[in-house]
Amino acid sequence: MYKKAILLGTYPQSTGPDREPIEWLVLKEEEKRILCLSRYLLDSRPYHERSECVLWRDCTLRSWLNGEFFMTAFTAEERAKIQLTETETPTGITEDHIFLLCADETDELFDDEREDYVSYEERGAVTTLYARSQGAWYLDEEGEDGGKGCWWLRYCGGVWGREEGEHSYMSCVNFDGYIERAAQGVEETDCCIRPAFWLKTD
């Protein structure tokens, strides 16, 4: 489905400390910018550092993505090309360089309108060896889904989306590409990170 991919930034992806180029899928193209999503699940971190009701704007994962990850995964030149984006949630708008997709965006971006089907297989993503070393859950078996894990969404989808911040769990995309609406406690550490950003192309 996705014909384009780019390399940008570096992050540990094998079992050693060495950093490797990050591969990004181009999910959407607009004038002067493209929407990028990591091909692989890069790390395993909690959505929030403790079990409590939390909004996207206040969660520790958002702070880490736009702080440590943004500053260390990309060079200064690369950071200048990553657009500061207004990211919507049911409770308001935040400004993020790096963000997570929400359920509606996931449905839209992985829906092939010409063929009229949702590509659940492509929603699923393989965990890196580094993510597994950090505690990522993954499907430990042979086959097309082998090695795939689950990845956090920005806020709970469906009817839960209107109640952002009222629950101590979060939605994620499962290994099979289906969205689990109340999948994980926000403090759990076996769910993975699949970062996204808008990259300037002008």
PDB file of C-alpha atoms in Angstrom:
ATOM      1  CA  MET A   1       0.000   0.000   0.000  1.00  0.00           C
ATOM      2  CA  TYR A   2       2.770   2.440   0.913  1.00  0.00           C
ATOM      3  CA  LYS A   3       5.204   2.910  -1.908  1.00  0.00           C
ATOM      4  CA  LYS A   4       7.312   5.582  -0.265  1.00  0.00           C
ATOM      5  CA  ALA A   5       9.608   5.398   2.721  1.00  0.00           C
ATOM      6  CA  ILE A   6      12.386   7.675   3.901  1.00  0.00           C
ATOM      7  CA  LEU A   7      15.307   7.446   6.301  1.00  0.00           C
ATOM      8  CA  LEU A   8      15.635  10.195   8.891  1.00  0.00           C
ATOM      9  CA  GLY A   9      17.251  10.266  12.301  1.00  0.00           C
ATOM     10  CA  THR A  10      18.838   7.413  14.243  1.00  0.00           C
ATOM     11  CA  TYR A  11      17.810   5.216  17.169  1.00  0.00           C
ATOM     12  CA  PRO A  12      19.004   1.949  18.744  1.00  0.00           C
ATOM     13  CA  GLN A  13      17.260  -0.906  16.947  1.00  0.00           C
ATOM     14  CA  SER A  14      19.371  -4.011  17.570  1.00  0.00           C
ATOM     15  CA  THR A  15      20.596  -5.495  20.827  1.00  0.00           C
ATOM     16  CA  GLY A  16      23.648  -3.237  21.113  1.00  0.00           C
ATOM     17  CA  PRO A  17      23.943   0.486  21.886  1.00  0.00           C
ATOM     18  CA  ASP A  18      24.669   1.505  18.300  1.00  0.00           C
ATOM     19  CA  ARG A  19      22.174   3.842  16.674  1.00  0.00           C
ATOM     20  CA  GLU A  20      20.782   2.987  13.244  1.00  0.00           C
ATOM     21  CA  PRO A  21      18.844   5.021  10.647  1.00  0.00           C
ATOM     22  CA  ILE A  22      15.095   5.144  11.305  1.00  0.00           C
ATOM     23  CA  GLU A  23      12.801   4.157   8.440  1.00  0.00           C
ATOM     24  CA  TRP A  24       9.570   6.139   8.089  1.00  0.00           C
ATOM     25  CA  LEU A  25       6.489   5.317   6.007  1.00  0.00           C
ATOM     26  CA  VAL A  26       4.996   8.252   4.106  1.00  0.00           C
ATOM     27  CA  LEU A  27       1.299   8.023   4.978  1.00  0.00           C
ATOM     28  CA  LYS A  28       0.079  11.258   3.404  1.00  0.00           C
ATOM     29  CA  GLU A  29       1.394  13.918   1.060  1.00  0.00           C
ATOM     30  CA  GLU A  30       0.264  17.516   1.083  1.00  0.00           C
ATOM     31  CA  GLU A  31       1.668  20.686  -0.426  1.00  0.00           C
ATOM     32  CA  LYS A  32       5.087  21.308   1.123  1.00  0.00           C
ATOM     33  CA  ARG A  33       4.825  18.529   3.741  1.00  0.00           C
ATOM     34  CA  ILE A  34       4.459  14.773   4.255  1.00  0.00           C
ATOM     35  CA  LEU A  35       3.126  12.751   7.179  1.00  0.00           C
ATOM     36  CA  CYS A  36       5.635  10.150   8.406  1.00  0.00           C
ATOM     37  CA  LEU A  37       5.135   7.143  10.696  1.00  0.00           C
ATOM     38  CA  SER A  38       7.912   4.808  11.820  1.00  0.00           C
ATOM     39  CA  ARG A  39       7.874   1.472  10.007  1.00  0.00           C
ATOM     40  CA  TYR A  40       8.962  -0.395  13.143  1.00  0.00           C
ATOM     41  CA  LEU A  41       8.018  -0.182  16.812  1.00  0.00           C
ATOM     42  CA  LEU A  42      11.070   1.609  18.150  1.00  0.00           C
ATOM     43  CA  ASP A  43      10.822   1.368  21.913  1.00  0.00           C
ATOM     44  CA  SER A  44       8.682   0.147  24.777  1.00  0.00           C
ATOM     45  CA  ARG A  45       7.659   2.845  27.236  1.00  0.00           C
ATOM     46  CA  PRO A  46       4.562   3.601  29.344  1.00  0.00           C
ATOM     47  CA  TYR A  47       2.047   6.181  28.176  1.00  0.00           C
ATOM     48  CA  HIS A  48       2.355   7.756  31.619  1.00  0.00           C
ATOM     49  CA  GLU A  49       4.738   7.136  34.506  1.00  0.00           C
ATOM     50  CA  ARG A  50       2.030   6.142  36.995  1.00  0.00           C
ATOM     51  CA  SER A  51      -1.471   4.691  37.006  1.00  0.00           C
ATOM     52  CA  GLU A  52      -3.879   7.618  36.928  1.00  0.00           C
ATOM     53  CA  CYS A  53      -6.324   9.363  34.634  1.00  0.00           C
ATOM     54  CA  VAL A  54      -4.271  11.499  32.277  1.00  0.00           C
ATOM     55  CA  LEU A  55      -4.677  13.640  29.161  1.00  0.00           C
ATOM     56  CA  TRP A  56      -2.372  13.478  26.140  1.00  0.00           C
ATOM     57  CA  ARG A  57      -1.136  16.995  26.887  1.00  0.00           C
ATOM     58  CA  ASP A  58       0.003  15.912  30.371  1.00  0.00           C
ATOM     59  CA  CYS A  59       1.309  12.386  29.785  1.00  0.00           C
ATOM     60  CA  THR A  60       4.985  11.615  30.258  1.00  0.00           C
ATOM     61  CA  LEU A  61       5.209   9.892  26.868  1.00  0.00           C
ATOM     62  CA  ARG A  62       4.359  13.162  25.100  1.00  0.00           C
ATOM     63  CA  SER A  63       7.054  14.927  27.115  1.00  0.00           C
ATOM     64  CA  TRP A  64       9.599  12.249  26.220  1.00  0.00           C
ATOM     65  CA  LEU A  65       8.710  12.258  22.503  1.00  0.00           C
ATOM     66  CA  ASN A  66       9.023  16.030  22.185  1.00  0.00           C
ATOM     67  CA  GLY A  67      11.988  16.254  24.528  1.00  0.00           C
ATOM     68  CA  GLU A  68      14.582  13.497  24.755  1.00  0.00           C
ATOM     69  CA  PHE A  69      13.529  11.574  21.637  1.00  0.00           C
ATOM     70  CA  PHE A  70      13.220  14.648  19.417  1.00  0.00           C
ATOM     71  CA  MET A  71      16.538  16.064  20.568  1.00  0.00           C
ATOM     72  CA  THR A  72      18.587  12.855  20.394  1.00  0.00           C
ATOM     73  CA  ALA A  73      17.077  10.982  17.441  1.00  0.00           C
ATOM     74  CA  PHE A  74      17.487  13.875  14.995  1.00  0.00           C
ATOM     75  CA  THR A  75      20.245  16.315  14.121  1.00  0.00           C
ATOM     76  CA  ALA A  76      19.663  20.060  14.350  1.00  0.00           C
ATOM     77  CA  GLU A  77      19.214  20.181  10.580  1.00  0.00           C
ATOM     78  CA  GLU A  78      16.651  17.372  10.683  1.00  0.00           C
ATOM     79  CA  ARG A  79      14.781  18.946  13.600  1.00  0.00           C
ATOM     80  CA  ALA A  80      14.401  22.155  11.603  1.00  0.00           C
ATOM     81  CA  LYS A  81      12.524  20.199   8.938  1.00  0.00           C
ATOM     82  CA  ILE A  82      10.060  18.579  11.368  1.00  0.00           C
ATOM     83  CA  GLN A  83       6.999  20.800  11.582  1.00  0.00           C
ATOM     84  CA  LEU A  84       5.490  21.947  14.861  1.00  0.00           C
ATOM     85  CA  THR A  85       1.966  20.601  14.452  1.00  0.00           C
ATOM     86  CA  GLU A  86      -1.354  21.418  16.090  1.00  0.00           C
ATOM     87  CA  THR A  87      -2.461  18.021  17.420  1.00  0.00           C
ATOM     88  CA  GLU A  88      -6.148  17.621  18.265  1.00  0.00           C
ATOM     89  CA  THR A  89      -7.675  15.691  21.145  1.00  0.00           C
ATOM     90  CA  PRO A  90     -11.235  15.768  22.538  1.00  0.00           C
ATOM     91  CA  THR A  91     -10.136  18.208  25.246  1.00  0.00           C
ATOM     92  CA  GLY A  92      -8.179  20.642  23.117  1.00  0.00           C
ATOM     93  CA  ILE A  93      -5.142  21.191  20.936  1.00  0.00           C
ATOM     94  CA  THR A  94      -1.471  20.737  21.716  1.00  0.00           C
ATOM     95  CA  GLU A  95       1.562  21.722  19.652  1.00  0.00           C
ATOM     96  CA  ASP A  96       3.888  18.804  18.994  1.00  0.00           C
ATOM     97  CA  HIS A  97       6.851  18.040  16.798  1.00  0.00           C
ATOM     98  CA  ILE A  98       6.436  14.313  17.454  1.00  0.00           C
ATOM     99  CA  PHE A  99       3.063  12.761  18.235  1.00  0.00           C
ATOM    100  CA  LEU A 100       1.058   9.531  18.240  1.00  0.00           C
ATOM    101  CA  LEU A 101      -1.783   8.808  15.841  1.00  0.00           C
ATOM    102  CA  CYS A 102      -5.319   8.638  17.205  1.00  0.00           C
ATOM    103  CA  ALA A 103      -7.863   5.942  16.336  1.00  0.00           C
ATOM    104  CA  ASP A 104      -9.656   8.043  13.698  1.00  0.00           C
ATOM    105  CA  GLU A 105      -6.385   8.938  11.975  1.00  0.00           C
ATOM    106  CA  THR A 106      -5.337   5.295  12.001  1.00  0.00           C
ATOM    107  CA  ASP A 107      -8.635   4.272  10.402  1.00  0.00           C
ATOM    108  CA  GLU A 108      -8.323   6.989   7.756  1.00  0.00           C
ATOM    109  CA  LEU A 109      -4.660   6.564   6.882  1.00  0.00           C
ATOM    110  CA  PHE A 110      -4.778   2.785   6.544  1.00  0.00           C
ATOM    111  CA  ASP A 111      -8.029   2.751   4.535  1.00  0.00           C
ATOM    112  CA  ASP A 112      -7.517   2.098   0.838  1.00  0.00           C
ATOM    113  CA  GLU A 113     -10.413   4.056  -0.675  1.00  0.00           C
ATOM    114  CA  ARG A 114      -9.866   2.679  -4.166  1.00  0.00           C
ATOM    115  CA  GLU A 115     -10.058  -0.924  -3.020  1.00  0.00           C
ATOM    116  CA  ASP A 116     -12.508  -0.119  -0.192  1.00  0.00           C
ATOM    117  CA  TYR A 117     -10.767  -2.070   2.542  1.00  0.00           C
ATOM    118  CA  VAL A 118      -8.802  -1.403   5.699  1.00  0.00           C
ATOM    119  CA  SER A 119      -5.250  -2.745   5.611  1.00  0.00           C
ATOM    120  CA  TYR A 120      -5.136  -4.364   9.031  1.00  0.00           C
ATOM    121  CA  GLU A 121      -1.967  -6.227   8.103  1.00  0.00           C
ATOM    122  CA  GLU A 122      -0.103  -2.977   7.429  1.00  0.00           C
ATOM    123  CA  ARG A 123      -1.386  -1.459  10.664  1.00  0.00           C
ATOM    124  CA  GLY A 124       0.470  -4.171  12.516  1.00  0.00           C
ATOM    125  CA  ALA A 125       4.153  -3.405  13.021  1.00  0.00           C
ATOM    126  CA  VAL A 126       7.231  -5.412  13.949  1.00  0.00           C
ATOM    127  CA  THR A 127       9.091  -4.674  17.169  1.00  0.00           C
ATOM    128  CA  THR A 128      12.801  -3.949  16.953  1.00  0.00           C
ATOM    129  CA  LEU A 129      15.218  -6.067  18.949  1.00  0.00           C
ATOM    130  CA  TYR A 130      15.897  -2.984  21.046  1.00  0.00           C
ATOM    131  CA  ALA A 131      12.188  -2.550  21.869  1.00  0.00           C
ATOM    132  CA  ARG A 132      12.034  -6.201  22.940  1.00  0.00           C
ATOM    133  CA  SER A 133      15.053  -5.681  25.181  1.00  0.00           C
ATOM    134  CA  GLN A 134      13.122  -2.841  26.847  1.00  0.00           C
ATOM    135  CA  GLY A 135      10.185  -5.114  27.666  1.00  0.00           C
ATOM    136  CA  ALA A 136       7.990  -4.909  24.554  1.00  0.00           C
ATOM    137  CA  TRP A 137       5.394  -7.632  24.155  1.00  0.00           C
ATOM    138  CA  TYR A 138       5.529  -9.306  20.752  1.00  0.00           C
ATOM    139  CA  LEU A 139       4.041 -12.323  19.027  1.00  0.00           C
ATOM    140  CA  ASP A 140       6.735 -14.952  19.467  1.00  0.00           C
ATOM    141  CA  GLU A 141       5.864 -17.292  16.628  1.00  0.00           C
ATOM    142  CA  GLU A 142       6.441 -17.894  12.949  1.00  0.00           C
ATOM    143  CA  GLY A 143       4.223 -16.474  10.214  1.00  0.00           C
ATOM    144  CA  GLU A 144       3.385 -13.057   8.796  1.00  0.00           C
ATOM    145  CA  ASP A 145       2.514 -11.635  12.230  1.00  0.00           C
ATOM    146  CA  GLY A 146       5.590 -13.015  13.960  1.00  0.00           C
ATOM    147  CA  GLY A 147       7.535 -10.335  15.829  1.00  0.00           C
ATOM    148  CA  LYS A 148       4.692  -7.819  15.741  1.00  0.00           C
ATOM    149  CA  GLY A 149       3.701  -5.943  18.885  1.00  0.00           C
ATOM    150  CA  CYS A 150       1.129  -3.350  19.955  1.00  0.00           C
ATOM    151  CA  TRP A 151       1.496   0.438  19.768  1.00  0.00           C
ATOM    152  CA  TRP A 152      -0.013   3.298  21.743  1.00  0.00           C
ATOM    153  CA  LEU A 153      -2.590   5.682  20.316  1.00  0.00           C
ATOM    154  CA  ARG A 154      -2.889   9.323  21.365  1.00  0.00           C
ATOM    155  CA  TYR A 155      -6.191   8.905  23.214  1.00  0.00           C
ATOM    156  CA  CYS A 156      -8.933   6.325  23.585  1.00  0.00           C
ATOM    157  CA  GLY A 157     -11.079   5.898  20.483  1.00  0.00           C
ATOM    158  CA  GLY A 158     -14.771   5.289  19.942  1.00  0.00           C
ATOM    159  CA  VAL A 159     -17.209   6.301  22.688  1.00  0.00           C
ATOM    160  CA  TRP A 160     -14.262   6.576  25.104  1.00  0.00           C
ATOM    161  CA  GLY A 161     -12.782   9.376  23.009  1.00  0.00           C
ATOM    162  CA  ARG A 162     -15.249  11.897  24.359  1.00  0.00           C
ATOM    163  CA  GLU A 163     -14.076  11.059  27.877  1.00  0.00           C
ATOM    164  CA  GLU A 164     -10.379  11.782  27.454  1.00  0.00           C
ATOM    165  CA  GLY A 165      -8.575  11.843  30.772  1.00  0.00           C
ATOM    166  CA  GLU A 166     -11.352  10.055  32.678  1.00  0.00           C
ATOM    167  CA  HIS A 167      -9.758   6.593  32.566  1.00  0.00           C
ATOM    168  CA  SER A 168      -6.394   5.148  33.574  1.00  0.00           C
ATOM    169  CA  TYR A 169      -6.141   3.010  30.445  1.00  0.00           C
ATOM    170  CA  MET A 170      -5.354   3.783  26.818  1.00  0.00           C
ATOM    171  CA  SER A 171      -6.133   2.433  23.359  1.00  0.00           C
ATOM    172  CA  CYS A 172      -3.547   0.723  21.212  1.00  0.00           C
ATOM    173  CA  VAL A 173      -3.226  -0.994  17.853  1.00  0.00           C
ATOM    174  CA  ASN A 174      -2.791  -4.724  18.354  1.00  0.00           C
ATOM    175  CA  PHE A 175      -0.340  -6.980  16.470  1.00  0.00           C
ATOM    176  CA  ASP A 176      -3.133  -7.955  14.055  1.00  0.00           C
ATOM    177  CA  GLY A 177      -3.910  -4.320  13.205  1.00  0.00           C
ATOM    178  CA  TYR A 178      -7.150  -4.110  15.154  1.00  0.00           C
ATOM    179  CA  ILE A 179      -7.645  -1.273  17.614  1.00  0.00           C
ATOM    180  CA  GLU A 180      -8.087  -2.326  21.235  1.00  0.00           C
ATOM    181  CA  ARG A 181     -10.140   0.463  22.777  1.00  0.00           C
ATOM    182  CA  ALA A 182      -9.328  -0.165  26.453  1.00  0.00           C
ATOM    183  CA  ALA A 183      -6.171  -2.141  25.936  1.00  0.00           C
ATOM    184  CA  GLN A 184      -3.549  -1.126  28.452  1.00  0.00           C
ATOM    185  CA  GLY A 185      -3.158   0.648  31.751  1.00  0.00           C
ATOM    186  CA  VAL A 186      -1.291   3.875  31.037  1.00  0.00           C
ATOM    187  CA  GLU A 187       1.577   2.786  33.301  1.00  0.00           C
ATOM    188  CA  GLU A 188       2.189  -0.544  31.573  1.00  0.00           C
ATOM    189  CA  THR A 189       5.541  -0.973  29.867  1.00  0.00           C
ATOM    190  CA  ASP A 190       4.974  -3.702  27.250  1.00  0.00           C
ATOM    191  CA  CYS A 191       3.211  -1.471  24.701  1.00  0.00           C
ATOM    192  CA  CYS A 192       5.357   0.197  22.047  1.00  0.00           C
ATOM    193  CA  ILE A 193       5.935   3.586  20.506  1.00  0.00           C
ATOM    194  CA  ARG A 194       5.302   4.295  16.835  1.00  0.00           C
ATOM    195  CA  PRO A 195       6.090   8.009  16.454  1.00  0.00           C
ATOM    196  CA  ALA A 196       4.673  10.265  13.754  1.00  0.00           C
ATOM    197  CA  PHE A 197       5.460  13.762  12.478  1.00  0.00           C
ATOM    198  CA  TRP A 198       4.898  16.148   9.581  1.00  0.00           C
ATOM    199  CA  LEU A 199       8.073  16.772   7.570  1.00  0.00           C
ATOM    200  CA  LYS A 200       8.519  19.962   5.575  1.00  0.00           C
ATOM    201  CA  THR A 201       9.368  19.328   1.932  1.00  0.00           C
ATOM    202  CA  ASP A 202       9.877  22.895   0.658  1.00  0.00           C
TER     203      ASP A 202
END
